[in-house]
PDB file of C-alpha atoms in Angstrom:
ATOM      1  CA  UNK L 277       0.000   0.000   0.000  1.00 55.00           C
ATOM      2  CA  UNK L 278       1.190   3.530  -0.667  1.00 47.00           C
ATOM      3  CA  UNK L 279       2.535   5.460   2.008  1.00 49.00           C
ATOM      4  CA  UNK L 280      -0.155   8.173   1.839  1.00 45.00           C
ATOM      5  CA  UNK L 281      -2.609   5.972   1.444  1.00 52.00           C
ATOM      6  CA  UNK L 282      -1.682   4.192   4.690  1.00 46.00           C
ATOM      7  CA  UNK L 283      -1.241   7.388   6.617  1.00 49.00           C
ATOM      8  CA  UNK L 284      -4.542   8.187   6.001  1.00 54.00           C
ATOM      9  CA  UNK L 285      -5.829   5.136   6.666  1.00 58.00           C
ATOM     10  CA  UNK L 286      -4.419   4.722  10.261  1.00 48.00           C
ATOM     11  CA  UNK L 287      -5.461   8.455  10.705  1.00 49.00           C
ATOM     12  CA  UNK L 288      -8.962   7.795   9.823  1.00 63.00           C
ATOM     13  CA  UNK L 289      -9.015   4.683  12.409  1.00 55.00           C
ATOM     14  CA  UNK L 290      -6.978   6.897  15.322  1.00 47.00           C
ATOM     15  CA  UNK L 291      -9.977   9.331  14.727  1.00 50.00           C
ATOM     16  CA  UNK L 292     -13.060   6.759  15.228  1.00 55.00           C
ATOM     17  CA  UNK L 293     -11.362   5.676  18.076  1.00 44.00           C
ATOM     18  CA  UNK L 294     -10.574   8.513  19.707  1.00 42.00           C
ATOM     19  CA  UNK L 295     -15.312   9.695  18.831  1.00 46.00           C
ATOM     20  CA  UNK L 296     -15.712   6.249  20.299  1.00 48.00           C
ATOM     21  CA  UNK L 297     -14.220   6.830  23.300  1.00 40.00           C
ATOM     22  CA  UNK L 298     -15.230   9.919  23.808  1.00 43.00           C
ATOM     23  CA  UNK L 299     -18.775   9.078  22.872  1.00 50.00           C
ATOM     24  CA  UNK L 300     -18.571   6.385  25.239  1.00 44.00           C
ATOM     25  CA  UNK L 301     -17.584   8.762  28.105  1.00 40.00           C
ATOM     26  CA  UNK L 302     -20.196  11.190  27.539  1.00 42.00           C
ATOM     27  CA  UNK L 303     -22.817   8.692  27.826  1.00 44.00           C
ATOM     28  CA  UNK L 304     -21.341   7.405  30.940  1.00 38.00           C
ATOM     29  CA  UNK L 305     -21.397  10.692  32.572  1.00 38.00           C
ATOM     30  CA  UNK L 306     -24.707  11.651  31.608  1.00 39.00           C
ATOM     31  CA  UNK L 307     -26.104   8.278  32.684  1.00 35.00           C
ATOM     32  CA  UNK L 308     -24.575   9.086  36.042  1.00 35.00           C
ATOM     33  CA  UNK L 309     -26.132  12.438  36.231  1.00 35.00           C
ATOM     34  CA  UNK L 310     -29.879  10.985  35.141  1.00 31.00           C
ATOM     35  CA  UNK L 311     -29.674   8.561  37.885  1.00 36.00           C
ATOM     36  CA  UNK L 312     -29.152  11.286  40.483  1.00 39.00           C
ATOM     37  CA  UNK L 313     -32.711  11.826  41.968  1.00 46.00           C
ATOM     38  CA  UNK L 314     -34.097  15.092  41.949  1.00 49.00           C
ATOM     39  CA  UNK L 315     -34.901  16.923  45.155  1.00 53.00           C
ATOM     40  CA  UNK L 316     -34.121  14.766  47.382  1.00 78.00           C
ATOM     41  CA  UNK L 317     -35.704  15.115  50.706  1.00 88.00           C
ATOM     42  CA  UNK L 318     -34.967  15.043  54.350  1.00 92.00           C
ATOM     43  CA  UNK L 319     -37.217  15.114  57.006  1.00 95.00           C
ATOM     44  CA  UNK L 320     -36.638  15.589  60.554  1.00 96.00           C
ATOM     45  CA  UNK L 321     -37.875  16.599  63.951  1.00 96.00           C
ATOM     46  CA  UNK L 322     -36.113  18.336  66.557  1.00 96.00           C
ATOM     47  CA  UNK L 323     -36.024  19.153  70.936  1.00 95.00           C
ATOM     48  CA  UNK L 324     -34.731  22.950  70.991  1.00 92.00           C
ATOM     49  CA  UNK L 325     -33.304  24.801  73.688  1.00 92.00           C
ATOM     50  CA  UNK L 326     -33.680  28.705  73.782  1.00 89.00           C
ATOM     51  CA  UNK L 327     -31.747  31.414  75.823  1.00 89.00           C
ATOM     52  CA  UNK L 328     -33.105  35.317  74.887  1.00 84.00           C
ATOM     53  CA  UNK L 329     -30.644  37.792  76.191  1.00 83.00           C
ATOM     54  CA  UNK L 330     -31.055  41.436  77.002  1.00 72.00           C
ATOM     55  CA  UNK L 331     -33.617  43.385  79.114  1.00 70.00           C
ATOM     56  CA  UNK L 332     -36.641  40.341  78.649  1.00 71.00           C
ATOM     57  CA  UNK L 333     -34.294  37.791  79.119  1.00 78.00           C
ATOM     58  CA  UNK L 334     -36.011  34.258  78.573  1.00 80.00           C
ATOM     59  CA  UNK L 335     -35.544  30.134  78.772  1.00 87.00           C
ATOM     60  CA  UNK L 336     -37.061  27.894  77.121  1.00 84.00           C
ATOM     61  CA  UNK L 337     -36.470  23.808  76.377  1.00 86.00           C
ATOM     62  CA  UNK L 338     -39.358  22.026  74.352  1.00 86.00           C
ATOM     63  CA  UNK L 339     -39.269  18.312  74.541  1.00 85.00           C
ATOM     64  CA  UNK L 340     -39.149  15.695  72.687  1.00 85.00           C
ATOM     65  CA  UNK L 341     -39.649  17.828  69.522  1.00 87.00           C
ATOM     66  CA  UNK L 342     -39.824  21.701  68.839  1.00 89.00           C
ATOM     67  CA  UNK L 343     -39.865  21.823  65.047  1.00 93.00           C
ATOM     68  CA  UNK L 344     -40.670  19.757  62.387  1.00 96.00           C
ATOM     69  CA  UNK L 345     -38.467  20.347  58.942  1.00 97.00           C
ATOM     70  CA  UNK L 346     -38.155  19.302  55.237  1.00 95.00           C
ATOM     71  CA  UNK L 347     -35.046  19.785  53.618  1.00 94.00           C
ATOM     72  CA  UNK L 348     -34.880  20.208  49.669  1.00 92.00           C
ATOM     73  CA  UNK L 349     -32.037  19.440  48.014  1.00 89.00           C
ATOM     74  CA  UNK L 350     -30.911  20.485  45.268  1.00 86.00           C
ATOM     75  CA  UNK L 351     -30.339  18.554  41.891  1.00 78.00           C
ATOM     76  CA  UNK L 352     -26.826  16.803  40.995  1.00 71.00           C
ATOM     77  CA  UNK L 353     -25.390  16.156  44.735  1.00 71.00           C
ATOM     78  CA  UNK L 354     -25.244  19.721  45.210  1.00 81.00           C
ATOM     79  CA  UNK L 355     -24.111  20.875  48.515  1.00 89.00           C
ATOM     80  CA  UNK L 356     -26.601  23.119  48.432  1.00 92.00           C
ATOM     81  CA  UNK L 357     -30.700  22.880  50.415  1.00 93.00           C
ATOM     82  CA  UNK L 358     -33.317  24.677  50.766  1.00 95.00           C
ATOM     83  CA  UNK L 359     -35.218  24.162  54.629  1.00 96.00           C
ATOM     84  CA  UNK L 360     -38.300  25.541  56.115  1.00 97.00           C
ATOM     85  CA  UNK L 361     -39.445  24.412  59.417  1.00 97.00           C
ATOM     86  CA  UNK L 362     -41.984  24.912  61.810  1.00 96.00           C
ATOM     87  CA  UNK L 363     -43.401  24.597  65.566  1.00 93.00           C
ATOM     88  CA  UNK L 364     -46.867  24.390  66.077  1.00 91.00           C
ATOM     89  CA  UNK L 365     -48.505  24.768  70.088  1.00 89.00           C
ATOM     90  CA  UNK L 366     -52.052  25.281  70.747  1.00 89.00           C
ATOM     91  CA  UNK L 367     -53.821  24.740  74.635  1.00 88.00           C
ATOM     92  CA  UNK L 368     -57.702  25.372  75.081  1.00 82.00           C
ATOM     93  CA  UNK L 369     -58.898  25.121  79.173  1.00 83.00           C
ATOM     94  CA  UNK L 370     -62.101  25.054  80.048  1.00 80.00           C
ATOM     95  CA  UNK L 371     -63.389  28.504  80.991  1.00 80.00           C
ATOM     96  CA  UNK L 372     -60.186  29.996  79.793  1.00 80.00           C
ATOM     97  CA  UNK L 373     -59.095  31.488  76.505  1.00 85.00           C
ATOM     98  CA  UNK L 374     -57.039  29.449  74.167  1.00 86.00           C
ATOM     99  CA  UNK L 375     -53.735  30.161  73.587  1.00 88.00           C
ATOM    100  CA  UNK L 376     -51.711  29.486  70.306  1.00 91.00           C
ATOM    101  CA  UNK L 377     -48.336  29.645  69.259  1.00 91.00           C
ATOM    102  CA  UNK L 378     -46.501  29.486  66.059  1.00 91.00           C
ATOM    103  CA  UNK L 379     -42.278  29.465  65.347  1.00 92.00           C
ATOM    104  CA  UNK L 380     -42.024  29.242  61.502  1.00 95.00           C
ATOM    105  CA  UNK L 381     -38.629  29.673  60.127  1.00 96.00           C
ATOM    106  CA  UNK L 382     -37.158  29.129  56.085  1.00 97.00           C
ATOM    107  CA  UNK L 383     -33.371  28.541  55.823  1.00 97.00           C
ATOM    108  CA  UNK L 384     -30.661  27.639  53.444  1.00 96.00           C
ATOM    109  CA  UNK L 385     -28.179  24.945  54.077  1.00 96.00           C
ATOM    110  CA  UNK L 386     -24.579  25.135  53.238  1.00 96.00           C
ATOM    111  CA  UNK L 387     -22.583  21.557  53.580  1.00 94.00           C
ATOM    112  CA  UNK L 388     -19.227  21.426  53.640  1.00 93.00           C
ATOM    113  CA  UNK L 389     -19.020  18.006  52.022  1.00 87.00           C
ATOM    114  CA  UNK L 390     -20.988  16.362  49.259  1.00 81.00           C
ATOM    115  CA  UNK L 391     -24.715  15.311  51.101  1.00 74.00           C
ATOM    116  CA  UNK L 392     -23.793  11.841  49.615  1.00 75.00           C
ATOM    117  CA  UNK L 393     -20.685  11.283  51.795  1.00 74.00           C
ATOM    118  CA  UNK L 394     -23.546  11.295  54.469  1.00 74.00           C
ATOM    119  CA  UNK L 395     -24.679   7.910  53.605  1.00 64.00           C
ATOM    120  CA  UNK L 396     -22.559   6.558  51.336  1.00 65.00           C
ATOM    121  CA  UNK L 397     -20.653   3.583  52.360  1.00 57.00           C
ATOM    122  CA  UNK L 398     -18.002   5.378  53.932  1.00 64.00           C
ATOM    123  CA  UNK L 399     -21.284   7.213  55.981  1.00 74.00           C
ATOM    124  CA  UNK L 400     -18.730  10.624  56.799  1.00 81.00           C
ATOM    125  CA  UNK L 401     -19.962  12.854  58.992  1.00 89.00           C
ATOM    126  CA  UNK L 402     -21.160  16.488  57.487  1.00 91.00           C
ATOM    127  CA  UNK L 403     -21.262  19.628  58.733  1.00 94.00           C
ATOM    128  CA  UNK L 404     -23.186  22.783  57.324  1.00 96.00           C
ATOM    129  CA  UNK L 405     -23.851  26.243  58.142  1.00 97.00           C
ATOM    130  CA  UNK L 406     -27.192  27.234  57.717  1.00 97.00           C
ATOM    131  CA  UNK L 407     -28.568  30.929  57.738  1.00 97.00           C
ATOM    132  CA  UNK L 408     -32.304  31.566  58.353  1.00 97.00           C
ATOM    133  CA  UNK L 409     -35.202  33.792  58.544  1.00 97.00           C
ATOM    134  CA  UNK L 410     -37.902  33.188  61.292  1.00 95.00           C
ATOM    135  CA  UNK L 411     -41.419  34.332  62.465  1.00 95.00           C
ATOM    136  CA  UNK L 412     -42.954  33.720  65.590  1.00 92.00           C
ATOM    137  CA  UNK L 413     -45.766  34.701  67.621  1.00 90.00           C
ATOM    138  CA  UNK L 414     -48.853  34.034  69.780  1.00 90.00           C
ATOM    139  CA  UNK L 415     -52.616  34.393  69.201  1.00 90.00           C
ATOM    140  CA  UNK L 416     -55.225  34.026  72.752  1.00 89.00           C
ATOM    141  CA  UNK L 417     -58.732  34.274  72.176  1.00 84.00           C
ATOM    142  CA  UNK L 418     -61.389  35.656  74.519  1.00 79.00           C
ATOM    143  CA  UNK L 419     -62.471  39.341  74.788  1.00 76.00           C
ATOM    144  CA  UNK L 420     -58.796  40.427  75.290  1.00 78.00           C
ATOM    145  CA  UNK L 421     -57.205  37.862  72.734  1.00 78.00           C
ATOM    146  CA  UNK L 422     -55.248  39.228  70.368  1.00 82.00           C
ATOM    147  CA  UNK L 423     -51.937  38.279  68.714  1.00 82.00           C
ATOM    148  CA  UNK L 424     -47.989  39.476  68.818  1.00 84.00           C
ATOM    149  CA  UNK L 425     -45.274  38.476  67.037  1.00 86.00           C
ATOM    150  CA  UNK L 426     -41.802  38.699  65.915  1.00 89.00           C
ATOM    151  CA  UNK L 427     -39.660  38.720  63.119  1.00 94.00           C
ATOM    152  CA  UNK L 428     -35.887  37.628  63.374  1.00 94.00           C
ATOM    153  CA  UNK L 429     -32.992  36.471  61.390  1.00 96.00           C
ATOM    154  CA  UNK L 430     -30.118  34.446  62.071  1.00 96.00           C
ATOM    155  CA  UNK L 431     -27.590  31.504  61.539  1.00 97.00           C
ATOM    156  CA  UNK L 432     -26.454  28.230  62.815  1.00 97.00           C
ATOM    157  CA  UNK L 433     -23.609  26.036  62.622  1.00 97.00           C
ATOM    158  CA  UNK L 434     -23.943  21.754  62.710  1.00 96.00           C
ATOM    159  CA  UNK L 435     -23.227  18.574  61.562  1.00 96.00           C
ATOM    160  CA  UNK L 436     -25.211  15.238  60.536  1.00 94.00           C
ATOM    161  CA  UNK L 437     -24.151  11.836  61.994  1.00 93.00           C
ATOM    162  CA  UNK L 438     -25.061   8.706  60.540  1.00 90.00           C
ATOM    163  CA  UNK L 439     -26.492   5.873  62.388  1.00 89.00           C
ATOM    164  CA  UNK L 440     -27.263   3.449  59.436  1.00 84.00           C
ATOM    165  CA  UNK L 441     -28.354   3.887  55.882  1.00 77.00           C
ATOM    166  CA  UNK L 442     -31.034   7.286  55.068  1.00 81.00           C
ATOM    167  CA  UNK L 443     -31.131   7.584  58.398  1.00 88.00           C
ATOM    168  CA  UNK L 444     -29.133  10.270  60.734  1.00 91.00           C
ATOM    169  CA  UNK L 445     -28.864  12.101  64.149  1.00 94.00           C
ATOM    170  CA  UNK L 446     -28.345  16.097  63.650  1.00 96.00           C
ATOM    171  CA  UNK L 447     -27.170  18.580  66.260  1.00 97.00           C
ATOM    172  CA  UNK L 448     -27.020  22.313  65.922  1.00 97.00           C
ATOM    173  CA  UNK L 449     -26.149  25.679  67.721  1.00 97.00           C
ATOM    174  CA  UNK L 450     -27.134  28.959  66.513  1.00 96.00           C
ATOM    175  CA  UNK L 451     -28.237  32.676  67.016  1.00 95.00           C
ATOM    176  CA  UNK L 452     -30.626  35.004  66.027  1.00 94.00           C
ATOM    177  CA  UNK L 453     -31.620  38.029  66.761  1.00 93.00           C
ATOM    178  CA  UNK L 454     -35.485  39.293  67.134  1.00 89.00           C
ATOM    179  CA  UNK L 455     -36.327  43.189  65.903  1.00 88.00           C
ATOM    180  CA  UNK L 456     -39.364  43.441  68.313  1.00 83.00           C
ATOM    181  CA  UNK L 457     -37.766  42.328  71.722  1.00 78.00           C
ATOM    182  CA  UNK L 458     -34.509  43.493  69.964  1.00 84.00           C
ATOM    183  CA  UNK L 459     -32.702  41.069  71.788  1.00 84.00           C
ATOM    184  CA  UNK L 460     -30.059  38.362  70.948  1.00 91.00           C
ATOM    185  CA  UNK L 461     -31.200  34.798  71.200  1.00 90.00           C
ATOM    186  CA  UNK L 462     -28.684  31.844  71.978  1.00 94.00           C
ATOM    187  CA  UNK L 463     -30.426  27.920  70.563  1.00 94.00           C
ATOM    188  CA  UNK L 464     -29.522  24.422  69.941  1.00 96.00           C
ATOM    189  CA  UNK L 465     -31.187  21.698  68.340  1.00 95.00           C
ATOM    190  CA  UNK L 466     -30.678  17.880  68.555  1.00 96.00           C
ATOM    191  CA  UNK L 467     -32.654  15.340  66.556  1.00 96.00           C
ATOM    192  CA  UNK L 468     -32.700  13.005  63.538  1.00 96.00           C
ATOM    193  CA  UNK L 469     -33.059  13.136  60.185  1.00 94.00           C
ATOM    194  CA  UNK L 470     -34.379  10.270  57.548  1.00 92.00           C
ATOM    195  CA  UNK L 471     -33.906  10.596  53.867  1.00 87.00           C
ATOM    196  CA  UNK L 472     -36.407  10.058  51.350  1.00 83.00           C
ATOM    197  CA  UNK L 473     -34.088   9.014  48.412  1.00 67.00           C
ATOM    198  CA  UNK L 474     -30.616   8.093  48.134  1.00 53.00           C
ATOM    199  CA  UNK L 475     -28.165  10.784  47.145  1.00 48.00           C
ATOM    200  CA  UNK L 476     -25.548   8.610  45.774  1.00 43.00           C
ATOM    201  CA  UNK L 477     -25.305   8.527  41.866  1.00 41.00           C
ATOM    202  CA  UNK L 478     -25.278   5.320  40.591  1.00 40.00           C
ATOM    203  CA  UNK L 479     -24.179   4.487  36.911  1.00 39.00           C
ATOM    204  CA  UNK L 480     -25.948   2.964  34.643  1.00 39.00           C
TER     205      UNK L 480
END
């Protein structure tokens, strides 16, 4: 065969290799990505612990749970979630007024390792740092019921433990402040967390 001739020929063949390959490695990584589950959520319940500071200086523990949350994250194992939570409290006595209360908060959770480390095989620990926005307040009925609340912003710092497979205990301190009261506010939170989905990609 003539030179030329075979230097194109074995040029031609370098090239389909080199489209099959890559071809082949596309489609890999996008099967990965499609298997990733969208949204994955986590749902949890916590006991709190409260401590307002300043001139109206408070306490307050609420056992077994003061919240309930669901976590959203977001698509691709991203490190990124998006939280609200709330507590819910209403008492009715006889002959007396009823009394509710309401803590609603929405917050954004930052990990600092890919959520599927948390229950992968390797089951890592993960911490995050999660700012929020919060709402609470109280509402009594009777003649002289009425309602107050509060508005307050703040962050937290905590990590998520795992004790077996979608399943995990959380812990958490933070601290907000509250423009009514205009006070500081020192909290923790301890509970667990279950997963609705895995987060780990697998191939296809």
């Amino acid at each position: 065969m003539h030179p030329v001739l075979l230097q194109r020929r074995l040029a031609s063949t370098f090239a389909a290799v080199v489209v099959l390959i890559s071809s082949s490695a596309v489609g890999a990584q996008s099967a990965t990505t499609l298997s990733q589950p969208t949204n994955t959520q986590e749902f949890g319940l916590d006991a709190g612990a409260l401590f307002g500071l300043g001139d109206r200086s408070s306490v307050q523990f609420t056992l077994p749970a003061a919240r309930a949350r669901i976590g959203f994250f977001l698509n691709n194992n991203s490190r990124w979630s998006i939280e609200p939570a709330a507590g819910l409290a209403y008492t009715k006595v006889k002959d007396v007024p009823y009394q509710f209360t309401y803590n609603l908060e929405m917050g954004a959770l930052y990990h600092f390792r890919a959520p599927s480390d948390l229950i992968s095989a390797t089951r890592a620990r993960v911490a995050y740092l999660r700012p929020f926005a919060g709402l609470a307040g109280v509402a009594t009925g009777g003649d002289n019921g009425g309602s107050d609340n509060e508005f307050s912003v703040g962050a937290g710092y905590g990590v998520k433990i795992p004790l077996r497979s979608g399943l995990a205990l959380r812990m958490e301190a933070n601290s907000g402040y509250g423009f009514d009261n205009k006070a500081l506010r020192l909290g923790a939170f301890a509970g667990v967390s279950w997963f609705a989905r895995s987060i780990i990609p697998t191939p296809r």
